[in-house]
GROMACS .gro file of C-alpha atoms in nm:
model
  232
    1UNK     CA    1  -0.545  -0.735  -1.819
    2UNK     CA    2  -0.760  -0.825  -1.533
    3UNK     CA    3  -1.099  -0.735  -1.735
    4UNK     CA    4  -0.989  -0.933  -2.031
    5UNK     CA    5  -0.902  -1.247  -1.771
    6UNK     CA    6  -1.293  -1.202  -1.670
    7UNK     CA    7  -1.412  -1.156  -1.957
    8UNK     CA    8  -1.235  -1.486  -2.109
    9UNK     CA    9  -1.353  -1.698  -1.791
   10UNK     CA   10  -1.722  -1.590  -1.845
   11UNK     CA   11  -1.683  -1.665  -2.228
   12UNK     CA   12  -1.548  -2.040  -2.118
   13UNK     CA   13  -1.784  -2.128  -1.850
   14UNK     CA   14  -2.075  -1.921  -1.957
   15UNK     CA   15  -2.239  -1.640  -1.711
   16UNK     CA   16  -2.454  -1.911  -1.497
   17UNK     CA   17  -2.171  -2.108  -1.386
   18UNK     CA   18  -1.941  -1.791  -1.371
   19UNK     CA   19  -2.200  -1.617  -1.134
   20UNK     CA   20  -2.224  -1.940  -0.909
   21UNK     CA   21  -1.833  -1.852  -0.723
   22UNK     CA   22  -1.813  -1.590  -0.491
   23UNK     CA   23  -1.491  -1.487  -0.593
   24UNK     CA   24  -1.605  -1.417  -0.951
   25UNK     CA   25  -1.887  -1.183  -0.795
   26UNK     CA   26  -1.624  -1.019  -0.612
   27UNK     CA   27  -1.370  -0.980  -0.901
   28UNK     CA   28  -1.644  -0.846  -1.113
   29UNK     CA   29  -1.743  -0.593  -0.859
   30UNK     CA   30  -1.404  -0.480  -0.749
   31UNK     CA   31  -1.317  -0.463  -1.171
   32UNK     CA   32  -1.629  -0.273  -1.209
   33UNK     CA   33  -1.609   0.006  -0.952
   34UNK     CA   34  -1.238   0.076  -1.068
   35UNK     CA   35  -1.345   0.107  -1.410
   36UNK     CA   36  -1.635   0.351  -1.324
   37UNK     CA   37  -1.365   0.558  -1.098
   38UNK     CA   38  -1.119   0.612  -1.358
   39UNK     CA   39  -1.443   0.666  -1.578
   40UNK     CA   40  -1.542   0.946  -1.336
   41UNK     CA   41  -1.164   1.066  -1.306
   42UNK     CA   42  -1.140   1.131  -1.701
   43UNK     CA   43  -1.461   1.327  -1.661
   44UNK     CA   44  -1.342   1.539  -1.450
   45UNK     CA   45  -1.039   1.558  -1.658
   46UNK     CA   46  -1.213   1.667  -1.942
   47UNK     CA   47  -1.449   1.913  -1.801
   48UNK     CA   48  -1.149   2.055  -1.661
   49UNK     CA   49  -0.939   2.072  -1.960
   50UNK     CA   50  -1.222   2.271  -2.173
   51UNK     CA   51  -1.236   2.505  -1.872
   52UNK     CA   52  -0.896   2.592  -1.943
   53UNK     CA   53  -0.913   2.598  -2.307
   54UNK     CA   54  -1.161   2.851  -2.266
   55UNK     CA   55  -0.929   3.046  -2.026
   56UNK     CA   56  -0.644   2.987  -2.252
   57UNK     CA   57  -0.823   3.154  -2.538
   58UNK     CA   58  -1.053   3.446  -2.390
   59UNK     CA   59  -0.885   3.579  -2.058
   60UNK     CA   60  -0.611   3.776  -2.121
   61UNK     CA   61  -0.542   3.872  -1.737
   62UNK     CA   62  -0.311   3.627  -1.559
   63UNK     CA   63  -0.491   3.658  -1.213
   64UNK     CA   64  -0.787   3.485  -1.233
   65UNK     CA   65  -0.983   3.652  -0.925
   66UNK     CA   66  -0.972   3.993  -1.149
   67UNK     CA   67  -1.115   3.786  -1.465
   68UNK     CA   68  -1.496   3.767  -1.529
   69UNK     CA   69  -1.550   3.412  -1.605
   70UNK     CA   70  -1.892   3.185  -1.680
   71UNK     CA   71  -2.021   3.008  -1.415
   72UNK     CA   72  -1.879   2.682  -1.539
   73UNK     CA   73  -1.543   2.766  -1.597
   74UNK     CA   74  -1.534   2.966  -1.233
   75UNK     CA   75  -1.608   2.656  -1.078
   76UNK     CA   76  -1.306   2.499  -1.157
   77UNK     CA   77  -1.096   2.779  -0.963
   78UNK     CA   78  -1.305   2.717  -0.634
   79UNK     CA   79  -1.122   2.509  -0.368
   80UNK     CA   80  -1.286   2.162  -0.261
   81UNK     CA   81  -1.504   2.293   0.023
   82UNK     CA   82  -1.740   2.451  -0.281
   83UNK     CA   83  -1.718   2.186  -0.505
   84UNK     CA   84  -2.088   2.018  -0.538
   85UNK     CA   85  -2.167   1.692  -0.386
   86UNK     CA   86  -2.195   1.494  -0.706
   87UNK     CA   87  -1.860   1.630  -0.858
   88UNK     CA   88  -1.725   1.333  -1.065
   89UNK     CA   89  -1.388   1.424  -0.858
   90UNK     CA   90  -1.558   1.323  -0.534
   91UNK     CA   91  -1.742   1.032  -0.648
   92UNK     CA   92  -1.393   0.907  -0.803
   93UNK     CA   93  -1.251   0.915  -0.479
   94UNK     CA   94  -1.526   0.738  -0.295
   95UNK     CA   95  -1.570   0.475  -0.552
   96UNK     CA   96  -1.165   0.447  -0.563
   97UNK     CA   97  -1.179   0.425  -0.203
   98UNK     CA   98  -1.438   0.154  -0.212
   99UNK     CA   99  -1.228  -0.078  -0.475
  100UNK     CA  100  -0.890  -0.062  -0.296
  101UNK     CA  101  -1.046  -0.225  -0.023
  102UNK     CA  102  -1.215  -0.522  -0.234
  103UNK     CA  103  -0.862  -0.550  -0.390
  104UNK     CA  104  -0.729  -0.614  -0.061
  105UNK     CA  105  -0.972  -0.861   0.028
  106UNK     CA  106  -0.884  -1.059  -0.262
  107UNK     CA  107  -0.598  -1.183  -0.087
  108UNK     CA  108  -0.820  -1.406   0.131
  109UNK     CA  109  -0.858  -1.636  -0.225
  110UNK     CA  110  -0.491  -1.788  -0.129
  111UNK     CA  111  -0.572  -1.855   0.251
  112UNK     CA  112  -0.745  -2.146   0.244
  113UNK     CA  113  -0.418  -2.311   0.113
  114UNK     CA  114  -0.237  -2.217   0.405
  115UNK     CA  115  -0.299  -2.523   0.697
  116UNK     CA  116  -0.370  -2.262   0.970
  117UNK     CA  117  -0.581  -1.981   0.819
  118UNK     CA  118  -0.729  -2.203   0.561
  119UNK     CA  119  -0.996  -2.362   0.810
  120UNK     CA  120  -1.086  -2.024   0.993
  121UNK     CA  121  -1.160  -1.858   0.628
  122UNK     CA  122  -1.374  -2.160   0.555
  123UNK     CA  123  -1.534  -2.136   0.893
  124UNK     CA  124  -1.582  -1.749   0.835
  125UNK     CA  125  -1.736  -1.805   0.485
  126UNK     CA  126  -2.007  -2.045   0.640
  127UNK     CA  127  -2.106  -1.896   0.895
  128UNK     CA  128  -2.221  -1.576   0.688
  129UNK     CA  129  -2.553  -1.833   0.666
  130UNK     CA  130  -2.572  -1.772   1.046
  131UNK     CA  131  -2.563  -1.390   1.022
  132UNK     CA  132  -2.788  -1.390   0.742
  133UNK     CA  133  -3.053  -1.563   0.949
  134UNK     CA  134  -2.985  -1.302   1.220
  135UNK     CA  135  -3.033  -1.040   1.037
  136UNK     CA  136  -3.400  -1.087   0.963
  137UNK     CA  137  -3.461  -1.065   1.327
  138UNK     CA  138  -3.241  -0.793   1.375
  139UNK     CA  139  -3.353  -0.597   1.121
  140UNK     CA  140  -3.733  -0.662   1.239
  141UNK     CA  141  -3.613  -0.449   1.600
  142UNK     CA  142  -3.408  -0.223   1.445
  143UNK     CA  143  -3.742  -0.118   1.237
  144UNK     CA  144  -3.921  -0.098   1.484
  145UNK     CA  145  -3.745   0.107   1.727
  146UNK     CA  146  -3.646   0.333   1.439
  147UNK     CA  147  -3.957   0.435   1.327
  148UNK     CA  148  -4.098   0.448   1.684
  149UNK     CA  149  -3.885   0.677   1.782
  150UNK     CA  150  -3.863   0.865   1.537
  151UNK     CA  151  -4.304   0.894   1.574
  152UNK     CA  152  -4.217   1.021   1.924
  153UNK     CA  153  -3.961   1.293   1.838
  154UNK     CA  154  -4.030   1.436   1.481
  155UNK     CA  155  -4.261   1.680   1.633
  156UNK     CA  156  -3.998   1.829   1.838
  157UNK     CA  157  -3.688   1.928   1.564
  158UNK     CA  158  -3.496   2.260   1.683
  159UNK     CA  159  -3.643   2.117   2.028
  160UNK     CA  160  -3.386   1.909   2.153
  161UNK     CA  161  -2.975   1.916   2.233
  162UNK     CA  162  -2.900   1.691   1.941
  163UNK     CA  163  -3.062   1.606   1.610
  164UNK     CA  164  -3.126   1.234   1.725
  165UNK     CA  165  -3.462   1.052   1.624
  166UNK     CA  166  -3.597   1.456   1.470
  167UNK     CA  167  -3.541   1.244   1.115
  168UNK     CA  168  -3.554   0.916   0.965
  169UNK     CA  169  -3.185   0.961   0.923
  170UNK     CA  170  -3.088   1.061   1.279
  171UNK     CA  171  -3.303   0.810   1.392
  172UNK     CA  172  -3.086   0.498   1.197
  173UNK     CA  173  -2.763   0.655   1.282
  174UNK     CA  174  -2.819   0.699   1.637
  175UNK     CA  175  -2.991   0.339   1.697
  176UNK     CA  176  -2.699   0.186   1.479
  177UNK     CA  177  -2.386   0.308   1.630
  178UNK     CA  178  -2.542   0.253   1.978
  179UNK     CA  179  -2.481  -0.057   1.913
  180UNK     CA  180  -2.151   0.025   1.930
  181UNK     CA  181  -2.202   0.221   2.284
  182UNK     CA  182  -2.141   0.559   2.023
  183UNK     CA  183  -2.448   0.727   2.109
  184UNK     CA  184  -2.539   0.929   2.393
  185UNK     CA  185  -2.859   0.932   2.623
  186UNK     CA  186  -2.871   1.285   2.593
  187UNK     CA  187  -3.050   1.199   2.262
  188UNK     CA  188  -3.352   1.145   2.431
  189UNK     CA  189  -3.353   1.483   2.645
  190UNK     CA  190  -3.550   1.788   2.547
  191UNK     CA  191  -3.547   2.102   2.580
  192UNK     CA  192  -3.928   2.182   2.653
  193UNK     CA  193  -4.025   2.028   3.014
  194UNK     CA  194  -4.262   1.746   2.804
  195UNK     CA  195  -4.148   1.531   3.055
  196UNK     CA  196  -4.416   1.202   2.959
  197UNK     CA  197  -4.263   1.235   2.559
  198UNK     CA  198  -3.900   1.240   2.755
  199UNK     CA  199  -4.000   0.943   3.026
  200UNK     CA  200  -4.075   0.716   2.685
  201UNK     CA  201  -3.810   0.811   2.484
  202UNK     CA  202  -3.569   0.694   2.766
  203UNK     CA  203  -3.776   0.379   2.867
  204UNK     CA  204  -3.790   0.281   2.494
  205UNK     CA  205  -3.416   0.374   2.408
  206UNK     CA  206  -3.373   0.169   2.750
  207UNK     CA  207  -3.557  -0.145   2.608
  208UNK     CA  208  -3.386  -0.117   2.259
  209UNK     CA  209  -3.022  -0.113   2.354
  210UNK     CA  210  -3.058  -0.407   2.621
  211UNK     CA  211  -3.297  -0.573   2.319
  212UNK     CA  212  -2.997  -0.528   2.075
  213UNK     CA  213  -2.689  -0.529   2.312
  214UNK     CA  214  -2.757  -0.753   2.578
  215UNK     CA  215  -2.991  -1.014   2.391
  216UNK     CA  216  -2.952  -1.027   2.007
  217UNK     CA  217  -2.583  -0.978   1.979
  218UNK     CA  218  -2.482  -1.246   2.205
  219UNK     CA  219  -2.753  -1.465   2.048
  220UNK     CA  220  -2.548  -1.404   1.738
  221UNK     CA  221  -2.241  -1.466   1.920
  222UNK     CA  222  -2.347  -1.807   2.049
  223UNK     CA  223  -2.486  -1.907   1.664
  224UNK     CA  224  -2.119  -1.841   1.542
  225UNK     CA  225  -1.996  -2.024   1.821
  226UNK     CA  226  -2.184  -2.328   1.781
  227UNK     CA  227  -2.136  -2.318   1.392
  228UNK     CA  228  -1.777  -2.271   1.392
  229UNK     CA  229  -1.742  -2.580   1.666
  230UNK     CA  230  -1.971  -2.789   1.358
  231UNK     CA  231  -1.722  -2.707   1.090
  232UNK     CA  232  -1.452  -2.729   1.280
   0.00000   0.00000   0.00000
């Protein structure tokens, strides 16, 4: 019912002016990643169901474990810690996962009505401007530091107490949730007595969290600030 309410409202005001409210975007997205969940679901349905057809008609032994089966029917009798990473089950659930939160969110469409909340969603919505500009600075550091760090430590993977900075990976997730005070200094530590490599990996993971922490965030903090005191 919801699709065919979308699909009617781009038919009316044409797919320019439908694309120009948020809250179409956002319908369209949250529509779209249920549909391809259920989509993924029904695969996994079907695969399933020809797995046991094929049981159905060739095994004649009721226990399974004693049954010689082909590789893509045995699959399906494997608990969840074998099943591969790009089982339409799992992606299902993530995407499912992903969609019940935009559905939620869609509450925020009847706020603005309300005299108390309506001016702090309004507020909230203009400001994203603010963050937006942020961001490009932010990002700029975060780049940096990433990829420096990562320069400094790649050579030493298997070297250290934790994985931190030995990838491109390690290095986002360990500068990102540092943010967040979630990463340790030990990061930096090695095990090898390279003590100059050590000394600049603490200096620069030094510089970057009082660079992101101390300066950018409450930069960001003040922009809000003075943006919310405009619009309010």
């Amino acid at each position: 019912g919801m699709i065919w309410s979308e699909c009617k409202e781009i038919w009316e005001e044409g797919p320019r002016e439908y694309v120009v409210h948020l809250w179409n975007l956002l319908d369209f997205g949250m529509l779209s990643i249920f549909v391809a969940s259920f989509t993924a679901r029904f695969m996994a349905f079907l695969k399933a169901t020809e797995a046991q057809q094929y049981v159905d008609q060739y095994v004649q032994d009721d226990d399974l474990n004693n049954a010689t089966l082909p590789p893509e029917v045995a699959y399906f009798t494997y608990a969840r810690n074998k099943w591969l990473p790009s089982d339409p089950q799992i992606i299902s659930e993530g995407l499912y996962a992903i969609a019940v939160v935009l559905s939620f969110s869609r509450i925020a469409y009847i706020l603005p009505a309300n005299e108390s909340f309506g001016p702090l969603q309004i507020s909230l919505g203009r400001t994203v401007k603010d963050i937006f500009k942020f961001m490009v600075i932010f990002i700029m550091v975060f780049l940096a530091f990433m990829i420096g760090m990562f320069n400094l430590y790649s050579y030493y993977l298997g070297a250290k107490y934790n994985p931190a900075f030995t990838t491109v990976e390690e290095s986002f997730k360990t500068l990102f949730w540092s943010i967040f005070g979630l990463s340790e200094v030990i990061s930096v530590v090695l095990k090898y007595d390279h003590k100059f490599i050590e000394n600049i990996g603490y200096v620069l993971y030094g510089v970057y969290n009082v660079t992101m922490v101390v300066v950018l965030l409450n930069m960001l903090i003040a922009m809000i600030n003075n943006s919310y005191q405009e619009i309010e």
